[in-house]
XYZ file of C-alpha atoms in Angstrom:
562
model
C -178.667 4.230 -148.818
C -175.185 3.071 -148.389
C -173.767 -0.491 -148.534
C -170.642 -0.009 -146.416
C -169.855 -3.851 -145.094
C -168.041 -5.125 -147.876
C -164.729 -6.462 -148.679
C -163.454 -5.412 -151.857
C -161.675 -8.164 -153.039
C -162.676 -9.645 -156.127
C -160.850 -10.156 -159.612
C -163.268 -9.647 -162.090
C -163.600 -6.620 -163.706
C -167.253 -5.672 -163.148
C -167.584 -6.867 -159.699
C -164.458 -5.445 -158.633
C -165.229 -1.965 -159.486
C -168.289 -2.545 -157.843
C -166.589 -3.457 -154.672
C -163.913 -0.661 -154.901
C -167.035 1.876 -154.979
C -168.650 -0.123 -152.299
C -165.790 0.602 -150.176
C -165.291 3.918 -150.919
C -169.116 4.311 -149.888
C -170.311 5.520 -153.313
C -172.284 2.855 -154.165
C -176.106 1.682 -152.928
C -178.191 2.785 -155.752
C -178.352 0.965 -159.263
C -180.725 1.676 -161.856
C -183.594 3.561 -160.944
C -183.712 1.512 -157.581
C -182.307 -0.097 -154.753
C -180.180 -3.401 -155.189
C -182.335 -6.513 -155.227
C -182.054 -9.311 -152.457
C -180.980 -11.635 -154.876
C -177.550 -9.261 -155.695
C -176.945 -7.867 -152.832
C -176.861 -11.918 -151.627
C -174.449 -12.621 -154.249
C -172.038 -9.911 -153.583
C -172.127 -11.159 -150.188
C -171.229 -14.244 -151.242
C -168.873 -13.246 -153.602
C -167.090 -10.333 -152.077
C -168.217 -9.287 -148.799
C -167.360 -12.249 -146.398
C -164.382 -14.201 -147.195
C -162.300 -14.101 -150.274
C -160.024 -17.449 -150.752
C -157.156 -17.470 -153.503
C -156.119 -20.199 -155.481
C -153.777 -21.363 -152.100
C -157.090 -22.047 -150.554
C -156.366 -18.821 -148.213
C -157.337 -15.382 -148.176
C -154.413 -12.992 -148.971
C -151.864 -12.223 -151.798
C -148.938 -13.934 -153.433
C -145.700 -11.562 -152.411
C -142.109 -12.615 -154.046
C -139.130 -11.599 -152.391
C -136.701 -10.227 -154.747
C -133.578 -11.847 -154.248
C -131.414 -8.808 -154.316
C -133.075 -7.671 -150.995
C -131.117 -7.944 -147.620
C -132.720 -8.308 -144.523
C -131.328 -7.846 -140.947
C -133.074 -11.224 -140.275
C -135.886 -13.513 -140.657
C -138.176 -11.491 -139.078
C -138.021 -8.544 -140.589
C -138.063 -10.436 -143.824
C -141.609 -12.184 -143.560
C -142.648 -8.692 -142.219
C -141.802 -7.276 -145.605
C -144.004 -10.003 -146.796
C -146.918 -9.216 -144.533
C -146.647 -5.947 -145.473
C -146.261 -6.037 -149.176
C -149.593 -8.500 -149.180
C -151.504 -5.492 -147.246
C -150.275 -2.978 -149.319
C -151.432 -4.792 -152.568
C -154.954 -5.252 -150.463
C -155.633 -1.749 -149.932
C -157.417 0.242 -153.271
C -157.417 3.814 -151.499
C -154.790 5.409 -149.654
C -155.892 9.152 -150.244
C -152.816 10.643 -147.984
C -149.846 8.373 -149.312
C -149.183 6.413 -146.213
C -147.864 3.416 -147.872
C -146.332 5.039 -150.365
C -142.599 4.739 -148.975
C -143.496 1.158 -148.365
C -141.509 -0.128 -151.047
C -137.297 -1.941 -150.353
C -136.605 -4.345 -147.284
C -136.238 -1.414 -144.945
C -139.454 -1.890 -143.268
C -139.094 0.203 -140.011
C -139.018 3.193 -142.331
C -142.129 2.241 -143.485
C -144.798 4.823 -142.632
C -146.553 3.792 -139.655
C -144.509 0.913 -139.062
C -142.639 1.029 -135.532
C -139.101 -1.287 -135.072
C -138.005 -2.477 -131.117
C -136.117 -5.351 -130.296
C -137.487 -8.657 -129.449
C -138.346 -9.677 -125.883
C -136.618 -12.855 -125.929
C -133.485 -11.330 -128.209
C -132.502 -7.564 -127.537
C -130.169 -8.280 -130.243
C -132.680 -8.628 -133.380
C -135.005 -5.724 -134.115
C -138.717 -6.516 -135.419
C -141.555 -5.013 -136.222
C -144.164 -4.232 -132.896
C -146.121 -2.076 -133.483
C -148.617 -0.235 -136.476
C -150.102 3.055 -136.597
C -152.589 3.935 -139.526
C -155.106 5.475 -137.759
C -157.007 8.472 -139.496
C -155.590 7.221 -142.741
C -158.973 6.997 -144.361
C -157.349 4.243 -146.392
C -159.665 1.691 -148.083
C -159.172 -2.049 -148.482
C -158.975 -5.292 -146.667
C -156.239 -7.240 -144.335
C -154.636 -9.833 -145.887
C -154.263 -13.529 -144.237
C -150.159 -12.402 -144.151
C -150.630 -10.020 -141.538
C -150.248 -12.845 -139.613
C -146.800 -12.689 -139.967
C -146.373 -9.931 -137.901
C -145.743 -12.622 -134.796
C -143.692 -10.111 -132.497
C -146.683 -7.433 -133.146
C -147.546 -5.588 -129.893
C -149.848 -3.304 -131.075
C -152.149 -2.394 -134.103
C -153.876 0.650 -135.002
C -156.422 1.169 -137.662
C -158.979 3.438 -136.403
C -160.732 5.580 -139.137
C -160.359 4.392 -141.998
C -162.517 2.519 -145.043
C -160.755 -1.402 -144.031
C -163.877 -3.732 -144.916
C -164.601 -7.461 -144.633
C -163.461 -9.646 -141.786
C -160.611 -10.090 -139.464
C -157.696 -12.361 -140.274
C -158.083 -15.803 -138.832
C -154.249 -16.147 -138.940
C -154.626 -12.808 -136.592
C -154.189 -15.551 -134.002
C -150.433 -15.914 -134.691
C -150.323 -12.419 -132.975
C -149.107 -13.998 -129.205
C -148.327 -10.916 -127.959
C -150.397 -8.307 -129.316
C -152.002 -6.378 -126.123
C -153.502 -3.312 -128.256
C -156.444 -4.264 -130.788
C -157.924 -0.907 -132.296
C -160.048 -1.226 -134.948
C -162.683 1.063 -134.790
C -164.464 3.232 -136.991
C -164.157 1.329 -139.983
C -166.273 -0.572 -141.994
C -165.388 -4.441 -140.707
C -168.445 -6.800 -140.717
C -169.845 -10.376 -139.692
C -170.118 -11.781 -136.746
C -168.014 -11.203 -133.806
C -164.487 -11.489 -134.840
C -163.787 -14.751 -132.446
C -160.092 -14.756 -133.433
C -159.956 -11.821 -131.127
C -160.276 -14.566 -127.986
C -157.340 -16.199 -128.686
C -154.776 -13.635 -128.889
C -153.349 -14.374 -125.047
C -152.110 -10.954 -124.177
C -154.866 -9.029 -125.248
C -155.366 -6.112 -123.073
C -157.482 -3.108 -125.267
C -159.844 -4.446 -127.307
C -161.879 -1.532 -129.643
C -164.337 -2.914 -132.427
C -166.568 0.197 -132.130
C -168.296 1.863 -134.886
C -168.127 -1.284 -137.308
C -170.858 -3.238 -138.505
C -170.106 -6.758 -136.950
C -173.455 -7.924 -136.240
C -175.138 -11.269 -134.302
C -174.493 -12.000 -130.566
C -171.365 -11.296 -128.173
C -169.475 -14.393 -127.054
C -169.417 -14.745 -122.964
C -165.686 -16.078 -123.750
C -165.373 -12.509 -123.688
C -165.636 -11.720 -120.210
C -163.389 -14.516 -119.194
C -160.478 -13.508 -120.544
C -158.152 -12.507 -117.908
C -155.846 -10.361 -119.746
C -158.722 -7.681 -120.661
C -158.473 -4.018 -119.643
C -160.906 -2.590 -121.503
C -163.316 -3.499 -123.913
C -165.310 -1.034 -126.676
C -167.867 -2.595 -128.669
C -170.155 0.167 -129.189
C -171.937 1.055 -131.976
C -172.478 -1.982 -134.037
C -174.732 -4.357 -135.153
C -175.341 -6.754 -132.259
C -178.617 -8.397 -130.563
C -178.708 -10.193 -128.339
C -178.231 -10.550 -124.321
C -175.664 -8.737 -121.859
C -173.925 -12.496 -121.405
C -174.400 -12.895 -117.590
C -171.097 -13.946 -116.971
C -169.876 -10.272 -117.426
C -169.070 -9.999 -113.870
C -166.191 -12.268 -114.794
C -164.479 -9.830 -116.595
C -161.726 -8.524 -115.090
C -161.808 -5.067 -117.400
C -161.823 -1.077 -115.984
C -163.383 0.336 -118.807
C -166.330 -1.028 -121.047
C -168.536 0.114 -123.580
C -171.611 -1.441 -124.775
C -173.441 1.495 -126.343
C -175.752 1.851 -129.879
C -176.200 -2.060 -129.570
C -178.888 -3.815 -130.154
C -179.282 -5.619 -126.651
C -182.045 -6.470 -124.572
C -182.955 -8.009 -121.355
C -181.490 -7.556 -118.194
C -178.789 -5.795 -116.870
C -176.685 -8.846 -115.240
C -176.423 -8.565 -111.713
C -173.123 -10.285 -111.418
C -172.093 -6.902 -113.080
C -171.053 -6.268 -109.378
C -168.381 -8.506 -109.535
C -166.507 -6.329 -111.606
C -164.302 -5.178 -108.628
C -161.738 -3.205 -110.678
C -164.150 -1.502 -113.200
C -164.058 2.151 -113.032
C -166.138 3.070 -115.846
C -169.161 1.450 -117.439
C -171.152 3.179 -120.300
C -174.765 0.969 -121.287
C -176.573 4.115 -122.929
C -178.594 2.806 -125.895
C -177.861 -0.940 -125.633
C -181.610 -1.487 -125.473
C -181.439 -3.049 -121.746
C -185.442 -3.994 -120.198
C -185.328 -4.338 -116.247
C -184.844 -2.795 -113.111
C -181.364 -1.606 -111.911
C -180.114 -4.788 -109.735
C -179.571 -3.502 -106.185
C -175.565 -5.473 -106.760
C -174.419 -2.006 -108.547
C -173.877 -0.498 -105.321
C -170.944 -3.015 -105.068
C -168.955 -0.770 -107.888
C -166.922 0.587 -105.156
C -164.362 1.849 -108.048
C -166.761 2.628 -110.502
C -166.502 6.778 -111.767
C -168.379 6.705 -114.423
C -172.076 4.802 -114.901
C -173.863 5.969 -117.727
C -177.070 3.465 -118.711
C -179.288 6.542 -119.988
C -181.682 5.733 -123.246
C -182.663 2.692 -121.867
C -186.162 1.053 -120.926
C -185.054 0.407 -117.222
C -187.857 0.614 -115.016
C -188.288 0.513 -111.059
C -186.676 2.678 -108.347
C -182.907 3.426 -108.373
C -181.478 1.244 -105.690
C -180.998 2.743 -102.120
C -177.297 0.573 -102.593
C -176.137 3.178 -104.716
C -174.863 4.791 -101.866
C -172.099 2.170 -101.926
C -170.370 3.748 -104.925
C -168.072 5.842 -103.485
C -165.658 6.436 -106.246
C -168.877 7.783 -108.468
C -168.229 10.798 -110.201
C -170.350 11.291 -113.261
C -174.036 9.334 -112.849
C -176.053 9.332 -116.029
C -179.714 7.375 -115.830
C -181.710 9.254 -118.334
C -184.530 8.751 -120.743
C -185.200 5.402 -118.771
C -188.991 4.847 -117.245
C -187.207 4.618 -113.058
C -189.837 6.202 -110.892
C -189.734 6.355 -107.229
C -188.136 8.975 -104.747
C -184.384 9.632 -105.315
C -182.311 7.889 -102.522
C -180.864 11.012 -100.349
C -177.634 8.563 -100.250
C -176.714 9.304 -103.773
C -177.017 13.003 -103.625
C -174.158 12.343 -100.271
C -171.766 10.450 -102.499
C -168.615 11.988 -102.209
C -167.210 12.686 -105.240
C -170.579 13.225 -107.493
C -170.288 16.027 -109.656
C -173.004 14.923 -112.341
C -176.396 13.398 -111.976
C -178.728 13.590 -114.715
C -181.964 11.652 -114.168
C -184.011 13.938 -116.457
C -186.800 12.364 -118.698
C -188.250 9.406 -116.257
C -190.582 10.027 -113.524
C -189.206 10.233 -110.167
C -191.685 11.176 -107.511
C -189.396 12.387 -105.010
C -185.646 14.636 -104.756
C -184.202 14.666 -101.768
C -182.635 18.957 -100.929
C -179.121 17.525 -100.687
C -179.460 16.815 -104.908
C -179.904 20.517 -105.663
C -176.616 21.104 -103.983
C -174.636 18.835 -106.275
C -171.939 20.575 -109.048
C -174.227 19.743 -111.674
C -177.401 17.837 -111.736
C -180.627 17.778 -114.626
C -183.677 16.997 -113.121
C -185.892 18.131 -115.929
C -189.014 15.512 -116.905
C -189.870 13.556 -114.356
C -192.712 14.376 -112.158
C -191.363 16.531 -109.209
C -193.266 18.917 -107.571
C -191.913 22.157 -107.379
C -189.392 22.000 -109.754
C -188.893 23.621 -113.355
C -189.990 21.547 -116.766
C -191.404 18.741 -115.306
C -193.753 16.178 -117.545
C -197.167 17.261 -117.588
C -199.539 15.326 -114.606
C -201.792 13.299 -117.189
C -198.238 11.645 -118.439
C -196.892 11.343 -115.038
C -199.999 9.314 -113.623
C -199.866 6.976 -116.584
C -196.484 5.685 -115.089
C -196.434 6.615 -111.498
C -199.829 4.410 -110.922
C -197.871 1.377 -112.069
C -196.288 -0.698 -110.094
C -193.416 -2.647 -111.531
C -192.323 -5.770 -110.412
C -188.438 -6.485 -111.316
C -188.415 -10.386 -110.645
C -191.272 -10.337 -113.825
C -188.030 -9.854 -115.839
C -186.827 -13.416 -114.679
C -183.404 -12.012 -114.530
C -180.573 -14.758 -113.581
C -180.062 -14.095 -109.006
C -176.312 -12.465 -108.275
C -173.555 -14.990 -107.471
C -169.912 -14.381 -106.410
C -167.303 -15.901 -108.439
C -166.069 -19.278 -107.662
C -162.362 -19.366 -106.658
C -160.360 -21.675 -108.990
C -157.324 -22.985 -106.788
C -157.513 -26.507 -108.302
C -154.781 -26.301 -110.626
C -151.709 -26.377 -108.331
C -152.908 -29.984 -107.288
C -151.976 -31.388 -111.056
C -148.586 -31.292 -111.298
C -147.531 -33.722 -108.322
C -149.811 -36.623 -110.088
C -146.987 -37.069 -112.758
C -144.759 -38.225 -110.352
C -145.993 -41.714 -108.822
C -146.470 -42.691 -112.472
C -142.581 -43.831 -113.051
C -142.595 -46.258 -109.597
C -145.454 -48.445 -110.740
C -142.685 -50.153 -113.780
C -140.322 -50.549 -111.373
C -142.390 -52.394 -108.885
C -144.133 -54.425 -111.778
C -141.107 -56.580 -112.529
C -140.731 -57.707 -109.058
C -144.393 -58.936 -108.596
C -143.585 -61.993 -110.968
C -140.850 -63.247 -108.394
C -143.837 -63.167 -105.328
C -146.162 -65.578 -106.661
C -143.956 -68.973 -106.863
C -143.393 -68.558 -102.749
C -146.653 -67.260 -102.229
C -147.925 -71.173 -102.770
C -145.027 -72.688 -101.750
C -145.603 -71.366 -97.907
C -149.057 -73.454 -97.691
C -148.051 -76.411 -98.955
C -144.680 -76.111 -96.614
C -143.199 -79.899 -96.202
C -145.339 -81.487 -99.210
C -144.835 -78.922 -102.122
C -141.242 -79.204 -101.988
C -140.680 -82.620 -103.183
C -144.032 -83.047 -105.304
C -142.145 -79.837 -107.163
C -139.070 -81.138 -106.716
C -139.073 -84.351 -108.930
C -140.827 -82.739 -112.219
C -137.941 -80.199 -112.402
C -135.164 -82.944 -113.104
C -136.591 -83.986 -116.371
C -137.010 -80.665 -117.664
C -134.021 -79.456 -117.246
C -132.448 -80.490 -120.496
C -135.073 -77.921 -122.089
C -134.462 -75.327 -119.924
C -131.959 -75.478 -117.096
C -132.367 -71.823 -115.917
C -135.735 -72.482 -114.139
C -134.621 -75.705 -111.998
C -131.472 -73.518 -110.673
C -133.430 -70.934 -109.261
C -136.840 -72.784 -108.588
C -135.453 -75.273 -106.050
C -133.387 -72.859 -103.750
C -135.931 -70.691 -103.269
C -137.998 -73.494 -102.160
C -135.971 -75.062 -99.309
C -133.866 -71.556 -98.513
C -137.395 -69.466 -98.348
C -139.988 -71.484 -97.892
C -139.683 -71.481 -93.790
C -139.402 -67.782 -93.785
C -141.153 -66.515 -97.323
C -142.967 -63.489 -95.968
C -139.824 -62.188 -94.187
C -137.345 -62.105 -97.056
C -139.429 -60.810 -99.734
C -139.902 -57.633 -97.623
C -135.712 -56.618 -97.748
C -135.884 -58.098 -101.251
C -137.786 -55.404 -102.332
C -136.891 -52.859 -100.081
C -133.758 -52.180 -101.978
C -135.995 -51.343 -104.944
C -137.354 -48.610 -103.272
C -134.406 -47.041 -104.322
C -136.749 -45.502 -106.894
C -138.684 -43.426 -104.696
C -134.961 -40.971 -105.379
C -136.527 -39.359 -108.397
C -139.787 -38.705 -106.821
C -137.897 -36.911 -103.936
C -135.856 -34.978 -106.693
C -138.804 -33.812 -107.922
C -139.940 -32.822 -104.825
C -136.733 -30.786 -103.636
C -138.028 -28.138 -105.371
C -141.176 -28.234 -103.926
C -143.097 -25.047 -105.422
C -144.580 -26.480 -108.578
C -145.098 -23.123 -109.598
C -141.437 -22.520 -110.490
C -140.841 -26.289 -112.427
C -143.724 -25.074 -114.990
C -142.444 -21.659 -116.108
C -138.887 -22.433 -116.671
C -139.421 -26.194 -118.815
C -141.713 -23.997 -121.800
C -138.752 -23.058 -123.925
C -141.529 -21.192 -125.159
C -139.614 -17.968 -124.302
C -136.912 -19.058 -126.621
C -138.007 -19.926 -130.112
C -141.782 -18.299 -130.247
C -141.528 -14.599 -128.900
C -145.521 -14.851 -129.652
C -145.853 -17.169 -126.309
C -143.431 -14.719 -123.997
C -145.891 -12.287 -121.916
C -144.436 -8.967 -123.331
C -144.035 -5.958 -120.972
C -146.815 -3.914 -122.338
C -145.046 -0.500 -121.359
C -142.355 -1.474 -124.159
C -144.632 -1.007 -127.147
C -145.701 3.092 -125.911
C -142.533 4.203 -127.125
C -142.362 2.922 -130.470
C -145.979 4.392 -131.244
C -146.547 7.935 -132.465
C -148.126 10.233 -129.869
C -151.817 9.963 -129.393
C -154.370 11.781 -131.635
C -156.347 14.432 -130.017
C -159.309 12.871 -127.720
C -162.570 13.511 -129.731
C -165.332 15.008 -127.668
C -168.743 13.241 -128.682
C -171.912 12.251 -127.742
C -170.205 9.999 -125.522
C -169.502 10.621 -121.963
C -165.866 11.455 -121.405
C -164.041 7.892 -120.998
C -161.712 9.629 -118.129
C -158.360 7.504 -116.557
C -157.786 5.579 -119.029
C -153.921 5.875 -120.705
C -154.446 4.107 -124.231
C -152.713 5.649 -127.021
C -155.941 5.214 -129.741
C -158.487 8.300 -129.367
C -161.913 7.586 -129.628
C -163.430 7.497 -133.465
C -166.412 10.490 -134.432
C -169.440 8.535 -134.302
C -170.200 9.108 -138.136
C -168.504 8.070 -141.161
């Protein structure tokens, strides 16, 4: 038994070999036995979570020898990021760090130089390729460094522990591959706030505990692979948010429904569920996958008859529902699709095929309780199933809904405006009051207010000047003046209409963030810029997985072993 989440980070002598072995994947057996609770808590504790140095942070102390030159700033704390990872990493079996060593850094192995989207002029590092290094160790906090970063490839290697929190430095990172390594905890979260995130792939890690339904609202998501970990919980129903073309939820934990909001996802093409433990009947909203390909949610415990909507799928090429319990009659509008060139239903027990299925490319039939055809389950098992009827609303799954249109924000930036006229029209309001009572009173007021004036005045001679004009002058006509008083102040109203000239709020928001300027990280990179920096891509690995077909990213998929 192997203990493979760990990060091997401590100082001491005996618990650091111990975690250098743990990462390697030699250790899980001490003694005569298996590790006690009570150690393997304390490593845990100790090692395999979080590791803080004496900054209070999580990464290494790198000096910059002062005889180094850099080409600039950046390139200088990316010596420092890297420098911190290299001293973090305690196997690199094929030397890919070795060169890692002057201030040259885009000669580093695996490290990829472009210029910087806001300055053409100053090269910086975007972009890391280690994958297949089968290099051990953990990522230092200083990877955060790496703020012009565009993409990041680890895939198969030995990298333990958790991810960076000061990952979320990484503005425009839009390529996140981290599979098939040995990463653990719960979800990494920092993940959800890198803005330009477009491939996310976490697979074949052992992060464990529930996915976060901020997940599915990120807008910026293409495609998402979480497959093969640790988690349990629910599909969040909010996945029909997402706005992804590919995801992968396989060798999960799940359980419960399969949300039907799933058929919001109007630009998915390809959806594998196979394993993720899912407990209810297909919801008839799948047939709304109009660009759907690829629908694989075999090894489940779904239950019911496949949907007659189904039909609706048009773009559905490869249709994978086996080892499920569906029963029922196969809906001859399936069979018809267009482009269907695989349907495997074997092992559940379907009733009924419709002719038109046996004319299909390729379709597996075998196990279900058919009449007629080959290596079908026996009649005893059959009956057990077939003379059940199953009721999907039993699963109390949450009812479709469409997505509520969010047009609100355009509204909120005219409200700053009318804020500056209210000063301007609050000094004048003083000035009304005094002929607001004089006007009642007309003929009295004026000489009962008259008379106490005069002996004031030594005090304060200012207020008689002004106090008895008004009086006599305005007091006939009061409401008449004030009004072309105060209509010069409307002057004021100018800046509102400047404001206004340009009408399309849209365009006054972009251009005031000089965001563009100083932090590259906030500047919405072209992703196309990054593919040429990166080596080509690895050979795609055929597994037990069905084919993940149209999609460009450089990473290959990971073996599914160690």
């Amino acid at each position: 038994m192997k203990i493979c989440n760990c990060i091997c980070c401590c100082s001491l002598g005996v618990l650091f070999l111990l975690a250098f072995l743990c990462c390697r994947g030699e250790v899980g057996v001490l003694g005569s036995g298996l590790l006690r609770d009570f150690e393997v808590g304390v490593i845990k504790k100790r090692q395999l979570l979080y590791y803080l140095d004496e900054f209070g942070d999580r990464g290494e102390n790198v000096s910059v020898d002062s005889s180094l030159h850099f080409e600039n700033l950046r390139l200088r704390s990316a010596y420092i990021a890297l420098q911190a990872w290299k001293e973090a990493i305690l196997s690199d079996p094929l030397n890919l760090t070795e060169n890692w060593v002057g201030s040259d850094v885009c000669n580093y192995t695996g490290v990829f130089c472009a210029p910087r989207l806001d300055d053409p002029e100053v090269r910086t590092v975007a972009g890391i390729d280690l994958n297949h290094g089968n290099i051990a160790g953990y990522l230092p906090e200083e990877l955060g460094l790496l703020v012009d970063l565009g993409i990041f490839h680890i895939n198969s290697n030995r990298f333990c522990g958790k991810i960076p929190r000061k990952f979320d430095n990484l503005k425009i990172l839009f390529e996140l591959d981290l599979s098939n390594n040995r990463f653990a905890g719960k979800f990494p979260r920092v993940v959800l706030s890198l803005p330009q995130l477009m491939y996310l792939d976490i697979r074949y890690n052992e992060f464990e505990g529930s996915v976060p339904p901020e997940l599915f609202d990120k807008p910026t998501l293409d495609a998402i692979f979480i497959n093969h970990n640790d988690f349990i919980s629910t599909i969040p129903d909010n996945i029909g948010n997402s706005p992804v073309s590919v995801i992968v939820t396989a060798g999960n934990g799940f359980h419960g429904c399969l949300p039907a909001r799933v058929g919001n996802m109007s630009r998915l093409k390809e959806i594998i569920l196979m394993n993720s433990g899912l407990r209810s009947c297909l919801p008839p909203e799948i047939g709304l996958l109009k660009n759907v390909k690829v629908f694989d949610a075999s090894y489940n415990n779904l239950v019911g008859p496949l949907p007659e909507s189904i039909g609706g799928m048009v773009s559905l090429e490869q249709f994978n529902v086996a080892h499920n319990f569906l029963t029922g009659t196969i809906p001859e509008s399936v069979c018809e699709l267009p482009h269907l060139e695989n349907f495997t239903f074997s092992y559940n027990f379907f009733t009924g095929e419709p002719p038109v299925c046996l004319d299909l490319a390729k379709v597996d039939d075998r196990r279900n309780c058919l009449p007629g055809r080959p290596k079908q389950t026996p009649f005893a098992q059959c009956s057990a199933i077939t003379s059940k009827k199953f009721h999907c609303g039993a699963f109390k799954c949450k009812p479709f809904m469409r997505p509520l249109p969010p047009p609100p924000p355009v509204p909120s930036p005219p409200p700053p405006s009318p804020p500056p006229p209210p000063p301007i029209y609050s000094p004048p309001p003083p000035s009304p009051p005094p002929p607001v009572p004089s006007p009642p009173p007309t003929s009295p007021p004026p000489p009962v207010y008259s008379p106490p004036p005069p002996p004031p005045p030594p005090p304060s001679p200012l207020p008689p000047v002004y106090s008895p004009p008004p009086p006599p002058v305005y007091s006939p006509p009061p409401p008449s003046p004030p009004p072309p008083v105060y209509s010069p102040p409307p002057p004021p109203p100018p800046p509102i209409y400047l404001y206004q000239s340009p009408p399309p709020p849209l365009h006054s928001p972009p251009p005031p963030p000089p965001v563009y300027k100083p932090p590259p990280s906030s500047s919405p990179p072209p992703p196309y810029l990054y593919y040429s920096p990166p080596p080509p891509p690895s050979p795609e690995f055929q597994g037990p997985l069905p084919p993940v077909i149209g999609v460009s990213y450089a990473s290959p998929p990971p073996p599914p072993f160690y």
